[in-house]
PDB file of C-alpha atoms in Angstrom:
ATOM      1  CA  UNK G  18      59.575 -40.992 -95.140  1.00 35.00           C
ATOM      2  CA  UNK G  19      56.397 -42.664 -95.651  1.00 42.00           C
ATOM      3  CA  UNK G  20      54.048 -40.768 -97.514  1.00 42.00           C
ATOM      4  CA  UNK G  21      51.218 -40.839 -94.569  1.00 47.00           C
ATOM      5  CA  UNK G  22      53.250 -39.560 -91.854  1.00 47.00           C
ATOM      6  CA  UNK G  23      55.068 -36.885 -94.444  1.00 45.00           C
ATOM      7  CA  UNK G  24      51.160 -35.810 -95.800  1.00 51.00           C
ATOM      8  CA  UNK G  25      50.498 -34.828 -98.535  1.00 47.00           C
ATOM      9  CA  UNK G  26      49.706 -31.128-100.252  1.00 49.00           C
ATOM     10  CA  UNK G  27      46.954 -30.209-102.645  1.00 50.00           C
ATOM     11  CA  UNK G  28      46.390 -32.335-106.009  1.00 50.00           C
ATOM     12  CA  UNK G  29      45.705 -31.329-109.627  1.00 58.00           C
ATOM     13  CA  UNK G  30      42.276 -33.703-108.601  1.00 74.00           C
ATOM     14  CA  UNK G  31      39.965 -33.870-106.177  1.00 88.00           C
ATOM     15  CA  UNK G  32      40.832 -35.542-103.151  1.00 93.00           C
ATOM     16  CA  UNK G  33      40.234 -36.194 -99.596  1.00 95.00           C
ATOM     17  CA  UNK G  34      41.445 -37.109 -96.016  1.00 96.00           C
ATOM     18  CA  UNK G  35      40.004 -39.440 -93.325  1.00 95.00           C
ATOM     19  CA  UNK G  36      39.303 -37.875 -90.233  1.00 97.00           C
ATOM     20  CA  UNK G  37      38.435 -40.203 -87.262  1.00 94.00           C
ATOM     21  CA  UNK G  38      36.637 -38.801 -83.995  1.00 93.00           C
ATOM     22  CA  UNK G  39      37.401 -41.382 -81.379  1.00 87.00           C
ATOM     23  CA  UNK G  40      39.590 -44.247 -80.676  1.00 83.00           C
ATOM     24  CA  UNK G  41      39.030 -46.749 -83.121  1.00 80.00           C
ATOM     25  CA  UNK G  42      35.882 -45.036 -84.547  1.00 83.00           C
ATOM     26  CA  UNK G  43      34.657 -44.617 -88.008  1.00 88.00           C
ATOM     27  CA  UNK G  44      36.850 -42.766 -90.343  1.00 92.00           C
ATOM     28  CA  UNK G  45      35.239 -39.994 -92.314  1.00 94.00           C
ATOM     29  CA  UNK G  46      36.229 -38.506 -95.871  1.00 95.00           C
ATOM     30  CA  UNK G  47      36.616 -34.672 -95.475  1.00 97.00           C
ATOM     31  CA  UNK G  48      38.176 -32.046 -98.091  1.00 95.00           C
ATOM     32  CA  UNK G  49      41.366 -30.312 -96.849  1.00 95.00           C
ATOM     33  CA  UNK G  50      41.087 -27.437 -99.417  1.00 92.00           C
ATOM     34  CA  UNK G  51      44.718 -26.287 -99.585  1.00 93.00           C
ATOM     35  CA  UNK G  52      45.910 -27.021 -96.004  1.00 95.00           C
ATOM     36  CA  UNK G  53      49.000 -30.063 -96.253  1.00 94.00           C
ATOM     37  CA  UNK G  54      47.689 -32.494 -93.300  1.00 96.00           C
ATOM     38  CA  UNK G  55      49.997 -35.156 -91.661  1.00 96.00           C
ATOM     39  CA  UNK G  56      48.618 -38.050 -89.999  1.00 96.00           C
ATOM     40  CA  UNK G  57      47.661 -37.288 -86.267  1.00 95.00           C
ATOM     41  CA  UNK G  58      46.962 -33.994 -87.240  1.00 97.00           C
ATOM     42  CA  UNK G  59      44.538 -32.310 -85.425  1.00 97.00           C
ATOM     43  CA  UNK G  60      41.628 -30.442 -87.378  1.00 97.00           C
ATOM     44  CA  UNK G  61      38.573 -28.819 -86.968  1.00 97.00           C
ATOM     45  CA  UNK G  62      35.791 -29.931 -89.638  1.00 97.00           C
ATOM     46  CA  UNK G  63      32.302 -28.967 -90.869  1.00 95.00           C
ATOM     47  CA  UNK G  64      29.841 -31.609 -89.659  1.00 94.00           C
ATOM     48  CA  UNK G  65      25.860 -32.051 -89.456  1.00 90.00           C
ATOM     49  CA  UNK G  66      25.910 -31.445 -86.191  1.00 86.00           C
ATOM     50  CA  UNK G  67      28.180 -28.162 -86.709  1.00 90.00           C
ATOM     51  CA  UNK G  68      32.420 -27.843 -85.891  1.00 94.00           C
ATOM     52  CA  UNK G  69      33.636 -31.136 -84.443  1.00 96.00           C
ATOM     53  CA  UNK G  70      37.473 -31.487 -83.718  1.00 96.00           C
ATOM     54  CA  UNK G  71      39.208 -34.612 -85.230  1.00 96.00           C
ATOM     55  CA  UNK G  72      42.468 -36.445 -85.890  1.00 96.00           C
ATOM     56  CA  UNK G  73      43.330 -36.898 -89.676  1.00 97.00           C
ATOM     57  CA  UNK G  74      43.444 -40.734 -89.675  1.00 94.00           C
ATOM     58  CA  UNK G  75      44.443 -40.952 -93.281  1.00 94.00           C
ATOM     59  CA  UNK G  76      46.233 -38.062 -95.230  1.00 95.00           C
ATOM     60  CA  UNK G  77      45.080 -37.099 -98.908  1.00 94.00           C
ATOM     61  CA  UNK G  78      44.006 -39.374-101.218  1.00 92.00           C
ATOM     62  CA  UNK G  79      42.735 -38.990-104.947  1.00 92.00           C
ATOM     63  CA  UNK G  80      39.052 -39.696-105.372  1.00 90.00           C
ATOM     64  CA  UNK G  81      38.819 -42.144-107.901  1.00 86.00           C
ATOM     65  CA  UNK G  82      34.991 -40.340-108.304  1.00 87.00           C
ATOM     66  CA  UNK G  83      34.447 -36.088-107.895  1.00 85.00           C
ATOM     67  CA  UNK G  84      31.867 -35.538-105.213  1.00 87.00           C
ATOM     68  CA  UNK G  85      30.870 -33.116-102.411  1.00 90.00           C
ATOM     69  CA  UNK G  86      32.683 -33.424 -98.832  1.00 94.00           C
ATOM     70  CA  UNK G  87      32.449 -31.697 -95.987  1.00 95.00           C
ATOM     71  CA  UNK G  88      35.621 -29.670 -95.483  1.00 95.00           C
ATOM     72  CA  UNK G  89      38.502 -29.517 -93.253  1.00 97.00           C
ATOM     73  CA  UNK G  90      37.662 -25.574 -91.593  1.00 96.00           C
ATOM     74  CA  UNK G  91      41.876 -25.220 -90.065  1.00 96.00           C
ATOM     75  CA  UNK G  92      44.126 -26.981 -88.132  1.00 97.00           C
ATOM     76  CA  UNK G  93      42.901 -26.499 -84.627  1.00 96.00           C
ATOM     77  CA  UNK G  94      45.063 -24.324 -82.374  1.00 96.00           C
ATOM     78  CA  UNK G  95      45.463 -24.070 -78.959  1.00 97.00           C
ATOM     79  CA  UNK G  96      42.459 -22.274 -78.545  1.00 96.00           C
ATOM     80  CA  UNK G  97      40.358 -25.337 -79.736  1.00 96.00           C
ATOM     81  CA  UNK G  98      42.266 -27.849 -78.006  1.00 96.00           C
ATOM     82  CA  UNK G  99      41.418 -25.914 -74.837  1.00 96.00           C
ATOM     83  CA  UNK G 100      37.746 -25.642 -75.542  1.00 96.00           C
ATOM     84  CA  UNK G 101      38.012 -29.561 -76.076  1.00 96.00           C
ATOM     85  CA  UNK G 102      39.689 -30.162 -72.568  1.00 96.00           C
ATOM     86  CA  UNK G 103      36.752 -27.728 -71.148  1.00 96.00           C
ATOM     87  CA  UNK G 104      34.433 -29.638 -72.597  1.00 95.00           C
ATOM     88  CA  UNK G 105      35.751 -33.133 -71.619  1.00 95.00           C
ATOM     89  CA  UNK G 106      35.092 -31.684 -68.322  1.00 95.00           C
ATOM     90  CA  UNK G 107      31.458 -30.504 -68.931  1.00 95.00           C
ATOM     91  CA  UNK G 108      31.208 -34.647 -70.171  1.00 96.00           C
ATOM     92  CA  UNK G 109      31.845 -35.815 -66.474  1.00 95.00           C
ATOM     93  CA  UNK G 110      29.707 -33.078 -65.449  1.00 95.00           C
ATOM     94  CA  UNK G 111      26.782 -33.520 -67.670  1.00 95.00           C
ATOM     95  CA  UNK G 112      27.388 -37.496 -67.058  1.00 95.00           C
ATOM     96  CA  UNK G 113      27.186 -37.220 -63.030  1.00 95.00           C
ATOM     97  CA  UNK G 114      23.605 -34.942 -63.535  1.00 94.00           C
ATOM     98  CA  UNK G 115      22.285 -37.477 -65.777  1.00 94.00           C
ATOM     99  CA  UNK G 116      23.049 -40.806 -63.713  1.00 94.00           C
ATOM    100  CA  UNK G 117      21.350 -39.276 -60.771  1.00 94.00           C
ATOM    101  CA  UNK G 118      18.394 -37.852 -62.811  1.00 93.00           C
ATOM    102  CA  UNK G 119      18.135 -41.628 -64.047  1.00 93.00           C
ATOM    103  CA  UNK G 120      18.694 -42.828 -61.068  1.00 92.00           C
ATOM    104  CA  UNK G 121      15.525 -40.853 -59.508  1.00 90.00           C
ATOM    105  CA  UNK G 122      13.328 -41.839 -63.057  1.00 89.00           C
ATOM    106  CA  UNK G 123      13.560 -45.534 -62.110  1.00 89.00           C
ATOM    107  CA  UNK G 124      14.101 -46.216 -65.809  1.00 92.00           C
ATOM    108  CA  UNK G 125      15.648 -49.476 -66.554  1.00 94.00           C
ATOM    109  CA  UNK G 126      18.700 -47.881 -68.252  1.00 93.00           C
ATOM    110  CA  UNK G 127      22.485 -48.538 -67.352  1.00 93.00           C
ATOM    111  CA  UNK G 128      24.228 -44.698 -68.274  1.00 94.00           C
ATOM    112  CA  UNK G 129      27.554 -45.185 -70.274  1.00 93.00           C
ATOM    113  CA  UNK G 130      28.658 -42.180 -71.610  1.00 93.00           C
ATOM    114  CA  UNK G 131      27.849 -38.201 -72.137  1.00 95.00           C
ATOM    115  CA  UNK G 132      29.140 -36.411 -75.641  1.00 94.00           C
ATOM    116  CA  UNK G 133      29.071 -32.817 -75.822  1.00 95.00           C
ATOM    117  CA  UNK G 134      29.336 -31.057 -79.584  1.00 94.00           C
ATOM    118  CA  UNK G 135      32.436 -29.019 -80.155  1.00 95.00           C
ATOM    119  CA  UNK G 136      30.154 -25.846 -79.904  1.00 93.00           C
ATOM    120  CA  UNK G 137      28.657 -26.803 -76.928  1.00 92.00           C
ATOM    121  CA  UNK G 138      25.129 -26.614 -77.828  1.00 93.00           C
ATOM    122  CA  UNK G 139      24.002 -30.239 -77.734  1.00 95.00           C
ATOM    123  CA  UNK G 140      25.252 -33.162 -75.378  1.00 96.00           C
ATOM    124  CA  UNK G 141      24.330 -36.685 -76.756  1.00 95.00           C
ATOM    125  CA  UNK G 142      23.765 -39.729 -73.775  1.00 96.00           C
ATOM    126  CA  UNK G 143      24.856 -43.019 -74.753  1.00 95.00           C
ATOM    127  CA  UNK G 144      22.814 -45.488 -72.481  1.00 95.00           C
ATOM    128  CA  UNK G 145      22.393 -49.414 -72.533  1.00 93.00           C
ATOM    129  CA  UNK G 146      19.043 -51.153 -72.207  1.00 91.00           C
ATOM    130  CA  UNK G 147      17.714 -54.402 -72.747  1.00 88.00           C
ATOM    131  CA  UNK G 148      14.363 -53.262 -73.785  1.00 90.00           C
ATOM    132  CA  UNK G 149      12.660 -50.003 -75.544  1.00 91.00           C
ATOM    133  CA  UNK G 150      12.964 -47.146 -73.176  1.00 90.00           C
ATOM    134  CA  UNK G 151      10.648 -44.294 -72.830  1.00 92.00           C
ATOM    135  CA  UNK G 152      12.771 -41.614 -71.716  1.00 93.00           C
ATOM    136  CA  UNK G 153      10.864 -38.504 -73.370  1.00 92.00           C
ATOM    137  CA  UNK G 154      10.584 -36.771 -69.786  1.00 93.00           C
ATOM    138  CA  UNK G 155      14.045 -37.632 -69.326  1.00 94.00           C
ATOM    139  CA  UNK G 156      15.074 -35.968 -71.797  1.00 94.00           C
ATOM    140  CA  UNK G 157      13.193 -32.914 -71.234  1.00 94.00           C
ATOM    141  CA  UNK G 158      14.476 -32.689 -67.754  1.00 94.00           C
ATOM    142  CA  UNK G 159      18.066 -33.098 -68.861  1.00 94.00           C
ATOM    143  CA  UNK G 160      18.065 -30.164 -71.711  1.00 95.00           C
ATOM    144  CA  UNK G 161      16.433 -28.142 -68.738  1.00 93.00           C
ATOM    145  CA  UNK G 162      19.049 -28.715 -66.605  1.00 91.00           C
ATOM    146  CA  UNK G 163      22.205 -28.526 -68.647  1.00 92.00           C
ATOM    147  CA  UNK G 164      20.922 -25.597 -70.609  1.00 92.00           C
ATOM    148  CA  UNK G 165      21.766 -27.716 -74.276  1.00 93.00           C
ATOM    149  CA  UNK G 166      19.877 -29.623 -76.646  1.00 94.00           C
ATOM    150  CA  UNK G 167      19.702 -33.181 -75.484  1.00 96.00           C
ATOM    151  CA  UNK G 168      20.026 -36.329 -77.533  1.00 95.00           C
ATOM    152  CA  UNK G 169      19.543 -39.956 -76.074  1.00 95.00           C
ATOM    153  CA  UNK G 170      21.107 -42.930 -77.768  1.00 94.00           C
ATOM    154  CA  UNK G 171      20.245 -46.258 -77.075  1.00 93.00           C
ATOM    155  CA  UNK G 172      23.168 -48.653 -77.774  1.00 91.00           C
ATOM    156  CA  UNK G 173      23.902 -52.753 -78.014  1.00 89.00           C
ATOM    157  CA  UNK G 174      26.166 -54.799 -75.288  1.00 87.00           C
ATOM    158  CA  UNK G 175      28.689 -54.253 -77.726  1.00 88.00           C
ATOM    159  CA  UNK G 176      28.503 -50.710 -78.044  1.00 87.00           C
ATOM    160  CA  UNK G 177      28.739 -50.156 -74.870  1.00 87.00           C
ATOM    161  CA  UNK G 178      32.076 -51.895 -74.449  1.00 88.00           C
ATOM    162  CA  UNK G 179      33.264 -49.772 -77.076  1.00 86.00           C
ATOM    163  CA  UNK G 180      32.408 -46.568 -75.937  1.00 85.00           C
ATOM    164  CA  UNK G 181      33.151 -47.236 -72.052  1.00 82.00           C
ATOM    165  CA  UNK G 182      36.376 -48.845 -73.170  1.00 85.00           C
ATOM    166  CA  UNK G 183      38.131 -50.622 -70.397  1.00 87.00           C
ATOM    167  CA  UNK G 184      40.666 -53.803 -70.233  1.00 89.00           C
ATOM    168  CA  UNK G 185      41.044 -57.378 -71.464  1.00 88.00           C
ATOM    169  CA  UNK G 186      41.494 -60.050 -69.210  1.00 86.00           C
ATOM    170  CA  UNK G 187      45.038 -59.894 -71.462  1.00 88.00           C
ATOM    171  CA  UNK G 188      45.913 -56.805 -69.323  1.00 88.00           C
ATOM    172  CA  UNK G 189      45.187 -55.240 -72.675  1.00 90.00           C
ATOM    173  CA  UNK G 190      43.247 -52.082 -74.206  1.00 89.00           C
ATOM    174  CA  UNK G 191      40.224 -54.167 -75.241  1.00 91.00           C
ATOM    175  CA  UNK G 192      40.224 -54.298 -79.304  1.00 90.00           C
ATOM    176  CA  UNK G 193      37.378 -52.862 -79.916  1.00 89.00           C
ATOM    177  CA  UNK G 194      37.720 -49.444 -78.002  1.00 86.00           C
ATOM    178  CA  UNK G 195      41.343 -49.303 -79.077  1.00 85.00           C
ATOM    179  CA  UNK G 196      41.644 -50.344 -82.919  1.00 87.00           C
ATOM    180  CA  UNK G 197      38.822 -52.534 -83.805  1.00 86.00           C
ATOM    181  CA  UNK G 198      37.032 -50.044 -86.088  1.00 80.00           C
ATOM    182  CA  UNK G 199      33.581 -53.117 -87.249  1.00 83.00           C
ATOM    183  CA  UNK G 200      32.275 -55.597 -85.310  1.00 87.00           C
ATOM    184  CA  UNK G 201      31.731 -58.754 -86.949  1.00 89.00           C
ATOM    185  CA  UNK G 202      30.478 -61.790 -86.164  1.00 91.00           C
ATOM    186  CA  UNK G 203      31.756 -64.449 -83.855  1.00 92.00           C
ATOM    187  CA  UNK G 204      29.811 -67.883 -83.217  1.00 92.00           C
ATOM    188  CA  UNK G 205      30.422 -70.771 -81.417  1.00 93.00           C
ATOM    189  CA  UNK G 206      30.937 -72.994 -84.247  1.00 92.00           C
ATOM    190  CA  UNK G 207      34.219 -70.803 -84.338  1.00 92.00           C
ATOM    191  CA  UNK G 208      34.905 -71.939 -80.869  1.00 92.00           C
ATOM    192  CA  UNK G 209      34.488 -75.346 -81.268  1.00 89.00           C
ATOM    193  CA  UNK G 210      36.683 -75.181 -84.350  1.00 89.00           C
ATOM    194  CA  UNK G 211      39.618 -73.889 -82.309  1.00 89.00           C
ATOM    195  CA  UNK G 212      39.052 -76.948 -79.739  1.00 86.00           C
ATOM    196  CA  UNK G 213      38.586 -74.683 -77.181  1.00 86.00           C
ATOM    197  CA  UNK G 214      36.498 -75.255 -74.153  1.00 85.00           C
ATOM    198  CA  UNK G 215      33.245 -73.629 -73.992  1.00 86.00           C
ATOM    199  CA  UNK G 216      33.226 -71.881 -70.647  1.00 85.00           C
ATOM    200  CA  UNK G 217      31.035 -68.734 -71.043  1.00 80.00           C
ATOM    201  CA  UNK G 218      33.269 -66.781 -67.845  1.00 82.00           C
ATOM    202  CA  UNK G 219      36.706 -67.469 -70.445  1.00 87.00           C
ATOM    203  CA  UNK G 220      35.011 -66.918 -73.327  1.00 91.00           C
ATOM    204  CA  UNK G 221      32.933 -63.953 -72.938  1.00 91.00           C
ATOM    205  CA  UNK G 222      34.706 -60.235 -73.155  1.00 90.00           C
ATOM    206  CA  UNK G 223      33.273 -57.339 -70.697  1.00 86.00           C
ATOM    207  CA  UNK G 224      30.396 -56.776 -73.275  1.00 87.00           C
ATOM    208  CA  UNK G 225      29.322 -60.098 -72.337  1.00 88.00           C
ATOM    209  CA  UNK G 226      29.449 -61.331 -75.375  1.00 90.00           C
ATOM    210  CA  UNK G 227      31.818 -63.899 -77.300  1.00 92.00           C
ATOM    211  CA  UNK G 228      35.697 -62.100 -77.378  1.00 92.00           C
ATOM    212  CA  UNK G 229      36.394 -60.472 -80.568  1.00 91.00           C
ATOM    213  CA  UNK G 230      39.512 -62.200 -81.021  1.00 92.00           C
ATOM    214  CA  UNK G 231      38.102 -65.989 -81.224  1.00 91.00           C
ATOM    215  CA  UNK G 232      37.831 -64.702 -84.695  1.00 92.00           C
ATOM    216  CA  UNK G 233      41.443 -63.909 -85.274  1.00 92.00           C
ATOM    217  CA  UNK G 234      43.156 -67.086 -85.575  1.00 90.00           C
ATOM    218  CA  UNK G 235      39.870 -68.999 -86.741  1.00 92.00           C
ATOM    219  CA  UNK G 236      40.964 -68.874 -90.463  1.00 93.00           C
ATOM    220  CA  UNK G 237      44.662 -70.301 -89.274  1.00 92.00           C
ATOM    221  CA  UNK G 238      42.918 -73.342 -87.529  1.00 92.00           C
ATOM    222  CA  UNK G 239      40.812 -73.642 -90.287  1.00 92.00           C
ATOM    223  CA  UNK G 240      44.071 -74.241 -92.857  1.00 92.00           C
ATOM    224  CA  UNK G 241      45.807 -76.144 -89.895  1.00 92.00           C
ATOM    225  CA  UNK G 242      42.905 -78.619 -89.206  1.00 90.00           C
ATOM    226  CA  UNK G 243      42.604 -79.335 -93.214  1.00 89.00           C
ATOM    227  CA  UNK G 244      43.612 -82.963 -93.700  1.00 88.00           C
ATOM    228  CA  UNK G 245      43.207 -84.290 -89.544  1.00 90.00           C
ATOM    229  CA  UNK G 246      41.207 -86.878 -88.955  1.00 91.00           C
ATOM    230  CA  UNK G 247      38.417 -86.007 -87.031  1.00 90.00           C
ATOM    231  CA  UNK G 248      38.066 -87.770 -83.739  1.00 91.00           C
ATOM    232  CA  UNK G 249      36.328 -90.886 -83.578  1.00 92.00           C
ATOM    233  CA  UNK G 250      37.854 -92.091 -87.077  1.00 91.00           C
ATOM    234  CA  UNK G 251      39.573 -95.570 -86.987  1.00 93.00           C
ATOM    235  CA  UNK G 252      42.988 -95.139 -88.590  1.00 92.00           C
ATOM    236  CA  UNK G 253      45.527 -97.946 -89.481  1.00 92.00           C
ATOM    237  CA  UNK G 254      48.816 -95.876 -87.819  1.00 92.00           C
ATOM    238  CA  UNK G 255      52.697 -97.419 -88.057  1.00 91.00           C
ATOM    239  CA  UNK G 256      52.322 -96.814 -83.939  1.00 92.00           C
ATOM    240  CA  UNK G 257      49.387 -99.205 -83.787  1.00 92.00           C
ATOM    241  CA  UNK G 258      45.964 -98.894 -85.000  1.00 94.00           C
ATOM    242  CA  UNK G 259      43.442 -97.370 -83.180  1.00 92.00           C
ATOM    243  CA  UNK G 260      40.850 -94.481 -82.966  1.00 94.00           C
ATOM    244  CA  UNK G 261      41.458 -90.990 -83.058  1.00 94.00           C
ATOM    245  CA  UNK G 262      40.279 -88.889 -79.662  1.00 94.00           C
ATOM    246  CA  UNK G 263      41.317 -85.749 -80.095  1.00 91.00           C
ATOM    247  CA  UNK G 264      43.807 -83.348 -82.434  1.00 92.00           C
ATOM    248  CA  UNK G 265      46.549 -80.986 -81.878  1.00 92.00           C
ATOM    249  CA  UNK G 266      45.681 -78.739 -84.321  1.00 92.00           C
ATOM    250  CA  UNK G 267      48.933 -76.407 -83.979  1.00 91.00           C
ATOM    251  CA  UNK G 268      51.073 -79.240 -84.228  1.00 92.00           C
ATOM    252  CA  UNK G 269      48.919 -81.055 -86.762  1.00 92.00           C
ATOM    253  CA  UNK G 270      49.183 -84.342 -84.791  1.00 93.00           C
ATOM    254  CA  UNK G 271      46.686 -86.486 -83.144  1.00 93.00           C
ATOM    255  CA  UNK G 272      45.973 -88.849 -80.307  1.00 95.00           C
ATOM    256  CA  UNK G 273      45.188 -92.438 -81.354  1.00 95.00           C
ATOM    257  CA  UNK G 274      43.802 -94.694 -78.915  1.00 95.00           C
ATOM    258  CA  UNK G 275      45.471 -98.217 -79.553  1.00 94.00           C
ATOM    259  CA  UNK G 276      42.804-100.948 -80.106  1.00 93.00           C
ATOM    260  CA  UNK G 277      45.238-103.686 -78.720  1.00 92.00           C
ATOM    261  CA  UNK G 278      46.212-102.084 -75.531  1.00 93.00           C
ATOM    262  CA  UNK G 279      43.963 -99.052 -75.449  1.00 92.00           C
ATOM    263  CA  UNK G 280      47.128 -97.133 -74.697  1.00 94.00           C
ATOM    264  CA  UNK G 281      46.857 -93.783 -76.224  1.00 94.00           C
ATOM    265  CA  UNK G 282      49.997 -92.519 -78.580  1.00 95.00           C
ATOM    266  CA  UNK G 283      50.559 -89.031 -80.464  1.00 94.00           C
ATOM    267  CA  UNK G 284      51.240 -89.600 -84.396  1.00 93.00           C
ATOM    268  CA  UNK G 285      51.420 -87.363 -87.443  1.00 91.00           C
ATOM    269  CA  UNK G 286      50.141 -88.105 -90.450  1.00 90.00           C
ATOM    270  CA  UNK G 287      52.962 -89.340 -92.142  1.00 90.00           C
ATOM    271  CA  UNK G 288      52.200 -92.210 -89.436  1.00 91.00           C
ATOM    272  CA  UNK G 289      48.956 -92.619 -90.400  1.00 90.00           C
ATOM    273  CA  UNK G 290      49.441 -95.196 -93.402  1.00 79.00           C
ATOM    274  CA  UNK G 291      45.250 -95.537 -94.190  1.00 63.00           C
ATOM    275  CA  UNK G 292      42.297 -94.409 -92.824  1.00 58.00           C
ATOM    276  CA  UNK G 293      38.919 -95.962 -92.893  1.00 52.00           C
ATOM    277  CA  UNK G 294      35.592 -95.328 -91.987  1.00 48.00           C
ATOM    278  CA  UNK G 295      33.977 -95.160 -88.701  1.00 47.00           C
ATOM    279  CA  UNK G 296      33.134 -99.330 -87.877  1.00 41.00           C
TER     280      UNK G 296
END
């Protein structure tokens, strides 16, 4: 059995487990203390914010380095997991008060999500914005309302596909709500590299933004593309000379325009036999 779904007990060393809080959030180093922790375990931990309820991510692991963690409180029992489901459903509530209280405020704010501590005693709003919001007042009117401490959050286009979540035009959990734990950067260059076309409706995922997974096979076209000529190179080719107009990069072919007919003919590059530069 593999040693992260058979866990792990407690080490001669220090050592720690990764606790993650949502769907392809953050993972967190907590101490388990003595408790033997299997992956999808879940645990109620010590945080800043007080008790939060978690799923062990990662089972124990030495720490190559002593230091202080938080720790693991128990294995959460049905009692916990009940409090959770109540209050998943305070969430919607708290959610549906807030969009309306927005809603009267006039504040330019699009509402995404309401987060409610484990205890109860605070609920965190995760709201989108393209500008600095003033939403002091809001605030105010909220923690009055709900009876907790209130916390707004302003969050990126990015964000806010994360924490919504939602689908992929693949029919697919989109990555980055589902597994994709960082974003990181995707450009056009990367785009262009792929020879795709750039049509902002294809290319842009539901945070508006450029899809997360132009990035995935940009290192593969990268390799794949090493040795083509690029189009608009003249090339000496056994199928007739000509100018290149565009690649297949998967197949690692190209299209060369004959200069004696201007028909246009696919060759690798073992029919390329020279290339020289642009006339």
């Amino acid at each position: 059995m593999d040693q992260d779904d058979a866990g792990v007990g407690p080490a001669s060393g220090p050592v720690a487990v990764g606790v993650r809080f949502r769907p392809a959030g953050k993972i967190y180093e907590f101490d388990p203390g003595p408790l033997i922790l299997r992956r999808d375990d879940r645990v109620l931990v010590e945080t800043e914010r007080g008790p939060e309820l978690g799923t062990i991510a990662v089972t124990a692991r030495a720490l190559s380095k002593p230091r202080v963690l938080q720790r693991v409180i128990k294995k959460a029992d049905a009692r916990d997991l009940g409090r959770e489901d109540q209050n998943f459903q305070r969430e919607r509530e708290s959610y549906r008060s807030a969009l309306e209280h927005v809603r009267g405020s006039g504040l330019p704010m699009k509402l995404v999500k309401a987060e409610r501590t484990f205890d109860g005693t605070k609920t965190t709003f995760y709201f989108f914005a393209e500008d600095r919001v003033d939403f002091r007042e809001l605030a105010r009117t909220l923690a009055q309302s709900l009876g907790t401490r209130v916390e707004m959050k302003q969050i990126g286009a990015r964000d806010e596909a994360k924490v919504a979540g939602g689908l992929g035009v693949c029919g697919r959990e989109l990555c980055c709500s589902s597994w994709l734990r960082e974003f990181e950067a995707v450009t056009v260059k990367m785009v262009k590299e792929q020879g795709l076309a750039l049509n902002q409706s294809k290319l842009a995922g539901q945070c508006g933004r450029l899809k997360c997974c132009m990035r995935y096979e940009y290192q593969t076209y990268l390799e794949l593309k090493r040795g083509l000529p690029a189009p608009g190179s003249h090339v000496e080719c056994v199928k007739g000379d000509g100018v290149i107009v565009r690649q297949n990069i998967l197949k690692r072919t190209v299209v060369v325009r004959r200069a004696e007919d201007g028909i246009e003919v696919e060759a690798s590059l073992d029919d390329l036999v020279t290339r020289r530069a642009d006339a």
